[in-house]
């Protein structure tokens, strides 16, 4: 009788544990909302300074479009690539997920490399003028987020080495990495429009 009671209690506890809601994705979305507010403040400050400054950017701090445009194509394309990885795991295709996430990681690394190359060839620094300060702050802050996203993707790939860690029914970590990556892509599109496209007019 005692054994039956213990087993019943254990079963109830286990059942209760299984039904415990997973708030990880909600936590990530809450975090991204707070990050959006921070980026929004940077965008608003930039637009305000642009509105009150007659020569913005000054001629000595003009931006070029070639490398940033290539970077934009790479980063935006990577959103479609990482989504294919999410689709693969939902079909229980762990190898397919690894392939698409590995390609995404490579694209993210190329993006960061392109950004470093751009920094080295700009000819001006963080404190040159107001525009350069905004430029480095905004692109640098975004680059940090890309780097974090790259670490998340690499973390997914590392965890996927364990048999059964990810499957069609267990893929929250993969979805979170994808959501975060889409976020950095959207932020970059806005940055590209403000810092590179808008400055051409």
XYZ file of C-alpha atoms in Angstrom:
201
model
C 0.000 0.000 0.000
C 2.848 2.315 0.897
C 4.644 1.494 -2.356
C 1.491 2.250 -4.344
C 1.139 5.618 -2.596
C 4.772 6.515 -3.312
C 4.447 5.512 -6.960
C 1.241 7.486 -7.261
C 2.848 10.554 -5.715
C 5.884 10.208 -7.976
C 3.636 9.827 -11.000
C 1.685 12.944 -10.051
C 4.905 14.912 -9.525
C 6.283 13.751 -12.836
C 3.040 14.589 -14.559
C 3.062 18.018 -12.976
C 6.657 18.564 -14.127
C 5.764 17.664 -17.693
C 2.965 20.219 -17.698
C 5.168 22.966 -16.296
C 5.085 25.814 -18.859
C 8.309 26.676 -20.687
C 8.898 30.415 -20.401
C 12.262 30.484 -22.159
C 10.924 31.782 -25.458
C 8.768 34.360 -23.670
C 11.839 35.464 -21.715
C 13.809 35.866 -24.937
C 11.025 37.913 -26.529
C 10.887 40.155 -23.446
C 14.651 40.634 -23.665
C 14.444 41.490 -27.369
C 11.734 44.053 -26.687
C 14.059 45.772 -24.199
C 16.878 45.653 -26.748
C 14.544 47.144 -29.359
C 13.947 50.081 -27.041
C 17.694 50.629 -26.730
C 18.170 50.542 -30.488
C 15.129 52.771 -30.871
C 16.761 55.348 -28.602
C 19.917 55.238 -30.740
C 17.879 55.651 -33.934
C 15.923 58.570 -32.480
C 19.116 60.292 -31.301
C 20.707 59.832 -34.716
C 17.685 61.285 -36.543
C 17.540 64.205 -34.102
C 21.223 65.031 -34.628
C 20.791 64.697 -38.372
C 17.885 67.142 -38.219
C 19.783 69.840 -36.335
C 23.167 69.454 -38.079
C 23.496 71.185 -41.469
C 26.274 68.978 -42.856
C 25.526 65.432 -41.747
C 27.657 63.488 -42.366
C 30.551 65.874 -42.988
C 32.523 65.276 -46.186
C 35.478 63.764 -44.330
C 33.230 61.026 -42.925
C 31.329 59.851 -45.970
C 30.314 56.196 -46.029
C 30.777 53.859 -48.972
C 28.152 51.346 -50.034
C 29.942 48.358 -51.574
C 31.046 46.378 -48.498
C 27.950 47.274 -46.421
C 25.682 46.260 -49.324
C 27.417 42.892 -49.641
C 27.188 42.482 -45.872
C 23.484 43.291 -46.004
C 22.836 40.659 -48.667
C 24.748 38.091 -46.618
C 22.974 38.862 -43.341
C 19.463 39.066 -44.803
C 20.032 35.832 -46.744
C 21.169 34.132 -43.543
C 17.681 34.592 -42.099
C 16.291 32.314 -44.809
C 19.125 29.839 -44.246
C 18.589 29.582 -40.481
C 14.866 29.102 -41.030
C 15.623 26.047 -43.155
C 17.471 24.647 -40.148
C 14.370 25.151 -37.995
C 12.239 23.418 -40.634
C 14.718 20.526 -40.751
C 14.639 19.834 -37.000
C 10.836 19.862 -37.008
C 11.124 17.010 -39.498
C 13.535 15.207 -37.149
C 16.399 15.945 -39.523
C 19.217 16.747 -37.097
C 21.893 16.545 -39.797
C 19.962 18.985 -41.964
C 19.630 21.383 -39.034
C 23.371 21.184 -38.400
C 24.090 21.917 -42.048
C 21.879 25.007 -42.256
C 22.976 26.313 -38.855
C 26.637 25.821 -39.806
C 26.085 27.821 -42.997
C 24.339 30.536 -40.981
C 27.271 30.663 -38.552
C 29.668 31.038 -41.484
C 27.556 33.851 -42.956
C 27.496 35.602 -39.584
C 31.273 35.326 -39.288
C 31.699 36.739 -42.811
C 29.422 39.644 -41.887
C 31.529 40.460 -38.836
C 34.703 40.139 -40.882
C 33.274 42.568 -43.439
C 32.426 45.005 -40.681
C 35.957 44.854 -39.283
C 37.349 45.386 -42.795
C 35.091 48.423 -43.201
C 36.251 49.880 -39.879
C 39.893 49.486 -40.872
C 39.375 51.328 -44.146
C 37.035 54.159 -43.157
C 39.752 56.694 -42.418
C 38.006 58.131 -39.366
C 37.379 57.024 -35.812
C 34.830 57.105 -33.027
C 35.657 60.646 -31.898
C 36.202 62.320 -35.289
C 32.818 64.067 -35.233
C 29.193 63.577 -34.209
C 28.322 61.429 -37.207
C 31.286 59.101 -36.751
C 30.378 58.729 -33.093
C 26.816 57.706 -34.027
C 28.106 55.432 -36.776
C 30.492 53.465 -34.583
C 28.075 53.312 -31.648
C 25.193 51.979 -33.734
C 27.107 49.555 -35.937
C 29.319 48.426 -33.059
C 26.348 47.752 -30.782
C 24.686 45.796 -33.567
C 27.923 43.913 -34.282
C 27.997 42.859 -30.636
C 24.513 41.415 -31.034
C 25.554 39.550 -34.179
C 28.494 38.097 -32.246
C 26.154 36.967 -29.453
C 23.833 35.435 -32.051
C 26.799 33.622 -33.563
C 27.645 32.185 -30.130
C 24.034 31.023 -29.719
C 24.160 29.233 -33.068
C 27.482 27.601 -32.199
C 25.964 26.588 -28.860
C 23.091 24.881 -30.685
C 25.559 23.048 -32.925
C 27.586 21.923 -29.926
C 24.525 20.657 -28.052
C 23.265 18.857 -31.131
C 26.244 16.483 -30.816
C 24.412 14.756 -27.963
C 22.082 12.061 -29.333
C 18.437 12.967 -28.808
C 19.138 16.455 -27.488
C 17.134 18.004 -30.332
C 14.216 16.426 -32.160
C 10.869 17.243 -33.750
C 9.418 17.618 -30.248
C 12.479 19.126 -28.491
C 13.801 22.177 -30.291
C 13.191 25.225 -28.099
C 16.877 26.201 -28.145
C 16.923 26.072 -31.926
C 13.828 28.268 -32.201
C 15.297 30.783 -29.749
C 18.514 31.065 -31.779
C 16.449 31.614 -34.930
C 14.269 34.297 -33.320
C 17.344 36.135 -32.058
C 18.990 35.948 -35.488
C 15.903 37.384 -37.189
C 16.021 40.226 -34.663
C 19.603 41.208 -35.525
C 18.714 41.048 -39.219
C 15.774 43.418 -38.814
C 17.866 45.853 -36.786
C 20.574 45.804 -39.454
C 18.079 46.619 -42.224
C 17.055 49.731 -40.280
C 20.694 50.641 -39.610
C 21.606 50.192 -43.255
C 18.763 52.472 -44.311
C 19.698 55.187 -41.795
C 23.500 55.135 -42.008
C 24.128 54.183 -45.616
C 21.068 54.890 -47.768
C 19.783 58.055 -46.071
C 23.246 59.652 -46.093
C 23.314 59.491 -49.890
C 20.554 62.128 -50.075
